[in-house]
mmCIF file of C-alpha atoms in Angstrom:
data_model
loop_
_atom_site.group_PDB
_atom_site.id
_atom_site.type_symbol
_atom_site.label_atom_id
_atom_site.label_comp_id
_atom_site.label_asym_id
_atom_site.label_seq_id
_atom_site.Cartn_x
_atom_site.Cartn_y
_atom_site.Cartn_z
ATOM 1 C CA GLY A 1 22.286 134.432 82.831
ATOM 2 C CA GLN A 2 25.483 136.354 83.294
ATOM 3 C CA ASN A 3 27.969 136.412 80.476
ATOM 4 C CA ILE A 4 31.122 138.158 79.335
ATOM 5 C CA ASP A 5 32.363 137.981 75.742
ATOM 6 C CA GLN A 6 35.754 139.029 74.481
ATOM 7 C CA PRO A 7 37.897 137.823 71.557
ATOM 8 C CA THR A 8 40.098 134.832 72.230
ATOM 9 C CA GLU A 9 43.222 136.163 70.579
ATOM 10 C CA MET A 10 44.485 139.273 68.834
ATOM 11 C CA THR A 11 47.739 140.112 67.088
ATOM 12 C CA ALA A 12 49.252 143.563 66.739
ATOM 13 C CA THR A 13 52.524 145.180 65.768
ATOM 14 C CA GLU A 14 54.978 146.851 68.112
ATOM 15 C CA GLY A 15 54.351 150.593 68.211
ATOM 16 C CA ALA A 16 50.791 150.282 66.929
ATOM 17 C CA ILE A 17 47.407 150.659 68.647
ATOM 18 C CA VAL A 18 45.045 147.830 69.531
ATOM 19 C CA GLN A 19 41.502 147.821 70.877
ATOM 20 C CA ILE A 20 40.179 144.841 72.828
ATOM 21 C CA ASN A 21 36.404 144.719 73.032
ATOM 22 C CA CYS A 22 34.235 143.242 75.751
ATOM 23 C CA THR A 23 30.472 142.861 75.992
ATOM 24 C CA TYR A 24 28.729 141.900 79.178
ATOM 25 C CA GLN A 25 25.386 140.822 80.590
ATOM 26 C CA THR A 26 25.069 140.815 84.362
ATOM 27 C CA SER A 27 22.455 140.886 87.090
ATOM 28 C CA GLY A 28 22.944 144.468 88.142
ATOM 29 C CA PHE A 29 26.135 146.360 87.440
ATOM 30 C CA ASN A 30 28.752 147.880 89.700
ATOM 31 C CA GLY A 31 31.547 148.517 87.275
ATOM 32 C CA LEU A 32 33.795 147.005 84.651
ATOM 33 C CA PHE A 33 37.371 145.971 85.326
ATOM 34 C CA TRP A 34 40.289 145.188 83.067
ATOM 35 C CA TYR A 35 43.170 143.048 84.277
ATOM 36 C CA GLN A 36 46.436 142.083 82.609
ATOM 37 C CA GLN A 37 47.823 138.601 83.093
ATOM 38 C CA HIS A 38 51.233 137.492 81.879
ATOM 39 C CA ALA A 39 51.752 133.784 81.371
ATOM 40 C CA GLY A 40 52.291 131.970 84.642
ATOM 41 C CA GLU A 41 51.494 135.020 86.740
ATOM 42 C CA ALA A 42 48.467 136.326 88.594
ATOM 43 C CA PRO A 43 46.307 139.094 87.096
ATOM 44 C CA THR A 44 47.142 142.727 87.811
ATOM 45 C CA PHE A 45 44.621 145.531 87.893
ATOM 46 C CA LEU A 46 44.587 147.897 84.926
ATOM 47 C CA SER A 47 41.389 149.925 85.042
ATOM 48 C CA TYR A 48 37.913 150.405 86.423
ATOM 49 C CA ASN A 49 34.924 152.086 84.751
ATOM 50 C CA VAL A 50 31.522 152.589 86.289
ATOM 51 C CA LEU A 51 30.375 155.693 84.404
ATOM 52 C CA ASP A 52 30.034 156.019 80.647
ATOM 53 C CA GLY A 53 33.025 157.375 78.841
ATOM 54 C CA LEU A 54 36.731 157.046 78.407
ATOM 55 C CA GLU A 55 39.273 156.769 81.217
ATOM 56 C CA GLU A 56 42.842 157.376 80.160
ATOM 57 C CA LYS A 57 45.839 156.133 82.092
ATOM 58 C CA GLY A 58 49.104 156.534 80.243
ATOM 59 C CA ARG A 59 49.290 154.230 77.227
ATOM 60 C CA PHE A 60 46.152 152.399 78.326
ATOM 61 C CA SER A 61 42.599 153.709 78.089
ATOM 62 C CA SER A 62 39.317 152.027 78.927
ATOM 63 C CA PHE A 63 35.864 152.902 77.636
ATOM 64 C CA LEU A 64 32.422 151.999 78.927
ATOM 65 C CA SER A 65 28.914 152.230 77.519
ATOM 66 C CA ARG A 66 26.435 150.993 80.109
ATOM 67 C CA SER A 67 23.455 151.216 77.778
ATOM 68 C CA LYS A 68 25.188 148.936 75.285
ATOM 69 C CA GLY A 69 26.809 146.619 77.820
ATOM 70 C CA TYR A 70 30.102 147.298 76.104
ATOM 71 C CA SER A 71 33.640 148.178 77.048
ATOM 72 C CA TYR A 72 36.981 148.312 75.335
ATOM 73 C CA LEU A 73 40.585 148.519 76.391
ATOM 74 C CA LEU A 74 42.794 150.608 74.136
ATOM 75 C CA LEU A 75 46.531 150.079 74.173
ATOM 76 C CA LYS A 76 48.727 152.645 72.416
ATOM 77 C CA GLU A 77 52.394 152.570 71.436
ATOM 78 C CA LEU A 78 52.478 148.844 71.909
ATOM 79 C CA GLN A 79 55.571 147.336 73.440
ATOM 80 C CA MET A 80 56.686 143.725 73.406
ATOM 81 C CA LYS A 81 56.074 143.529 77.153
ATOM 82 C CA ASP A 82 52.371 144.158 76.473
ATOM 83 C CA SER A 83 52.101 140.610 75.191
ATOM 84 C CA ALA A 84 49.746 139.074 77.737
ATOM 85 C CA SER A 85 46.174 138.028 78.304
ATOM 86 C CA TYR A 86 43.707 140.815 79.032
ATOM 87 C CA LEU A 87 40.765 139.883 81.217
ATOM 88 C CA CYS A 88 37.487 141.763 81.236
ATOM 89 C CA ALA A 89 35.367 141.409 84.365
ATOM 90 C CA ALA A 90 32.006 142.943 85.249
ATOM 91 C CA MET A 91 30.891 143.390 88.830
ATOM 92 C CA ASP A 92 27.294 142.383 89.463
ATOM 93 C CA SER A 93 24.798 143.623 92.029
ATOM 94 C CA ASN A 94 26.366 141.390 94.696
ATOM 95 C CA TYR A 95 29.789 142.891 94.019
ATOM 96 C CA GLN A 96 30.921 139.601 92.530
ATOM 97 C CA LEU A 97 33.211 139.697 89.507
ATOM 98 C CA ILE A 98 31.996 137.883 86.405
ATOM 99 C CA TRP A 99 35.060 137.049 84.338
ATOM 100 C CA GLY A 100 35.576 136.824 80.620
ATOM 101 C CA ALA A 101 37.805 134.091 79.235
ATOM 102 C CA GLY A 102 40.519 136.602 78.424
ATOM 103 C CA THR A 103 42.035 137.897 75.199
ATOM 104 C CA LYS A 104 45.527 136.745 74.406
ATOM 105 C CA LEU A 105 47.387 139.647 72.804
ATOM 106 C CA ILE A 106 50.389 138.773 70.672
ATOM 107 C CA ILE A 107 52.750 141.597 69.785
ATOM 108 C CA LYS A 108 54.973 141.171 66.751
ATOM 109 C CA PRO A 109 58.104 143.239 66.054
ATOM 110 C CA GLY B 1 48.504 149.816 95.948
ATOM 111 C CA ALA B 2 47.231 146.959 98.043
ATOM 112 C CA VAL B 3 49.550 143.965 98.341
ATOM 113 C CA VAL B 4 48.468 140.358 98.645
ATOM 114 C CA SER B 5 50.942 137.591 99.306
ATOM 115 C CA GLN B 6 50.493 133.893 98.750
ATOM 116 C CA HIS B 7 52.530 131.005 100.081
ATOM 117 C CA PRO B 8 53.894 128.712 98.850
ATOM 118 C CA SER B 9 54.437 129.853 95.274
ATOM 119 C CA ARG B 10 55.041 126.333 94.072
ATOM 120 C CA VAL B 11 54.370 122.929 95.587
ATOM 121 C CA ILE B 12 54.791 119.380 94.382
ATOM 122 C CA CYS B 13 53.146 116.636 96.378
ATOM 123 C CA LYS B 14 52.236 112.983 96.175
ATOM 124 C CA SER B 15 48.733 111.845 95.420
ATOM 125 C CA GLY B 16 46.651 111.478 98.567
ATOM 126 C CA THR B 17 48.410 114.137 100.606
ATOM 127 C CA SER B 18 46.946 117.472 101.710
ATOM 128 C CA VAL B 19 48.336 120.859 100.791
ATOM 129 C CA LYS B 20 47.680 124.171 102.532
ATOM 130 C CA ILE B 21 47.947 127.474 100.705
ATOM 131 C CA GLU B 22 48.013 130.774 102.593
ATOM 132 C CA CYS B 23 46.768 134.098 101.329
ATOM 133 C CA ARG B 24 47.576 137.303 103.208
ATOM 134 C CA SER B 25 46.631 140.925 102.665
ATOM 135 C CA LEU B 26 49.754 142.767 103.771
ATOM 136 C CA ASP B 27 48.734 146.409 104.039
ATOM 137 C CA PHE B 28 44.975 146.392 104.258
ATOM 138 C CA GLN B 29 42.173 144.497 105.915
ATOM 139 C CA ALA B 30 40.178 142.237 103.663
ATOM 140 C CA THR B 31 36.777 141.172 104.891
ATOM 141 C CA THR B 32 36.335 139.183 101.702
ATOM 142 C CA MET B 33 38.850 136.977 99.938
ATOM 143 C CA PHE B 34 38.365 134.883 96.844
ATOM 144 C CA TRP B 35 39.942 131.647 95.709
ATOM 145 C CA TYR B 36 40.360 130.933 92.015
ATOM 146 C CA ARG B 37 41.701 128.050 90.016
ATOM 147 C CA GLN B 38 43.144 128.427 86.556
ATOM 148 C CA PHE B 39 43.998 125.568 84.224
ATOM 149 C CA PRO B 40 46.466 126.173 81.381
ATOM 150 C CA LYS B 41 45.168 128.504 78.690
ATOM 151 C CA GLN B 42 41.846 128.917 80.464
ATOM 152 C CA SER B 43 40.322 131.803 82.342
ATOM 153 C CA LEU B 44 40.006 132.177 86.065
ATOM 154 C CA MET B 45 37.423 129.956 87.709
ATOM 155 C CA LEU B 46 36.044 131.189 90.999
ATOM 156 C CA MET B 47 36.072 128.377 93.531
ATOM 157 C CA ALA B 48 34.778 130.097 96.637
ATOM 158 C CA THR B 49 34.216 133.393 98.379
ATOM 159 C CA SER B 50 35.595 133.640 101.865
ATOM 160 C CA ASN B 51 34.267 136.093 104.443
ATOM 161 C CA GLU B 52 36.141 136.672 107.672
ATOM 162 C CA GLY B 53 34.584 134.845 110.572
ATOM 163 C CA SER B 54 32.018 132.909 108.559
ATOM 164 C CA LYS B 55 31.839 129.852 106.360
ATOM 165 C CA ALA B 56 32.997 130.157 102.787
ATOM 166 C CA THR B 57 30.517 130.200 99.936
ATOM 167 C CA TYR B 58 31.455 127.642 97.314
ATOM 168 C CA GLU B 59 30.661 127.810 93.628
ATOM 169 C CA GLN B 60 28.622 125.073 92.047
ATOM 170 C CA GLY B 61 30.680 121.991 91.366
ATOM 171 C CA VAL B 62 33.389 122.771 93.922
ATOM 172 C CA GLU B 63 33.576 120.206 96.713
ATOM 173 C CA LYS B 64 33.696 121.991 100.053
ATOM 174 C CA ASP B 65 34.999 118.892 101.835
ATOM 175 C CA LYS B 66 37.893 118.652 99.429
ATOM 176 C CA PHE B 67 38.795 122.336 99.317
ATOM 177 C CA LEU B 68 38.730 123.553 102.899
ATOM 178 C CA ILE B 69 38.761 127.307 103.338
ATOM 179 C CA ASN B 70 39.417 129.116 106.587
ATOM 180 C CA HIS B 71 39.291 132.899 106.915
ATOM 181 C CA ALA B 72 40.213 133.337 110.547
ATOM 182 C CA SER B 73 41.347 136.960 110.436
ATOM 183 C CA LEU B 74 40.992 140.087 108.318
ATOM 184 C CA THR B 75 44.388 139.472 106.754
ATOM 185 C CA LEU B 76 44.592 135.711 106.328
ATOM 186 C CA SER B 77 42.676 133.076 104.428
ATOM 187 C CA THR B 78 43.845 129.516 103.831
ATOM 188 C CA LEU B 79 42.878 126.925 101.255
ATOM 189 C CA THR B 80 43.608 123.283 102.019
ATOM 190 C CA VAL B 81 43.414 120.794 99.183
ATOM 191 C CA THR B 82 42.691 117.508 100.923
ATOM 192 C CA SER B 83 43.651 114.136 99.492
ATOM 193 C CA ALA B 84 45.058 115.767 96.395
ATOM 194 C CA HIS B 85 44.960 113.929 93.079
ATOM 195 C CA PRO B 86 46.728 114.667 89.765
ATOM 196 C CA GLU B 87 43.582 116.302 88.386
ATOM 197 C CA ASP B 88 43.881 118.896 91.168
ATOM 198 C CA SER B 89 47.121 120.115 89.620
ATOM 199 C CA SER B 90 46.473 123.727 88.711
ATOM 200 C CA PHE B 91 47.348 127.348 89.372
ATOM 201 C CA TYR B 92 45.537 128.507 92.505
ATOM 202 C CA ILE B 93 45.161 132.243 92.944
ATOM 203 C CA CYS B 94 43.671 134.173 95.827
ATOM 204 C CA SER B 95 42.447 137.725 95.774
ATOM 205 C CA ALA B 96 41.355 140.162 98.425
ATOM 206 C CA ARG B 97 38.759 142.825 97.990
ATOM 207 C CA TRP B 98 39.714 146.323 99.043
ATOM 208 C CA THR B 99 36.458 147.904 100.131
ATOM 209 C CA SER B 100 37.998 151.344 100.483
ATOM 210 C CA GLY B 101 38.609 151.537 96.773
ATOM 211 C CA TYR B 102 36.499 150.511 93.848
ATOM 212 C CA ASN B 103 35.838 147.106 95.358
ATOM 213 C CA GLU B 104 38.511 145.865 93.011
ATOM 214 C CA GLN B 105 40.259 142.648 93.782
ATOM 215 C CA PHE B 106 43.985 142.518 94.336
ATOM 216 C CA PHE B 107 45.527 139.219 93.471
ATOM 217 C CA GLY B 108 48.187 137.180 95.159
ATOM 218 C CA PRO B 109 51.011 135.862 92.971
ATOM 219 C CA GLY B 110 49.434 132.405 92.758
ATOM 220 C CA THR B 111 50.443 128.905 93.809
ATOM 221 C CA ARG B 112 51.273 126.289 91.230
ATOM 222 C CA LEU B 113 50.269 122.891 92.563
ATOM 223 C CA THR B 114 51.561 119.725 90.941
ATOM 224 C CA VAL B 115 50.243 116.426 92.241
ATOM 225 C CA LEU B 116 52.256 113.397 91.203
#
């Protein structure tokens, strides 16, 4: 079957770095997405990886290892506004997104 | 980036009534739109995939006669919750796939439905 695993909740300190891991199993693979979702709002697109390696975009970076079925989202210089849920989603061979349950990130001062 | 709008943003209705939610892609054409439901503190649950000009494909466990989806144009899809009941109260989110990009989905702002 198809499955996405990511931690339920993480806590980090303002100004620090946090890494949110995601492992996936899908029927075929057309890329790995990360979305940010603040409470009561719809998800917003953060990143897309389809090739192995690290993609950096400002304070956020995303890494993919296709052979390991593994990705992580790295958030640097954490700010209070980064408190949100982070959703990992893998796109299968039918271009359908398989969603993880999301990781709730709590930032403490 | 691609913009998706959703209307209404919030609706409260009585049990037994029907509610229509509109999803529009404002600056791109979306051949495929998706409808999700999200209960508090839970992840997104895909309800159905809507392709322009054809019948929607519903996920297992989603009643197609209760959740009517119409995708009449490349920029508009509607979801009608028929004979709504309190257990249908949820956050309904649509997304549109931008095929010119990474096939990523751009989400509407969501509609919070409360059925009394």
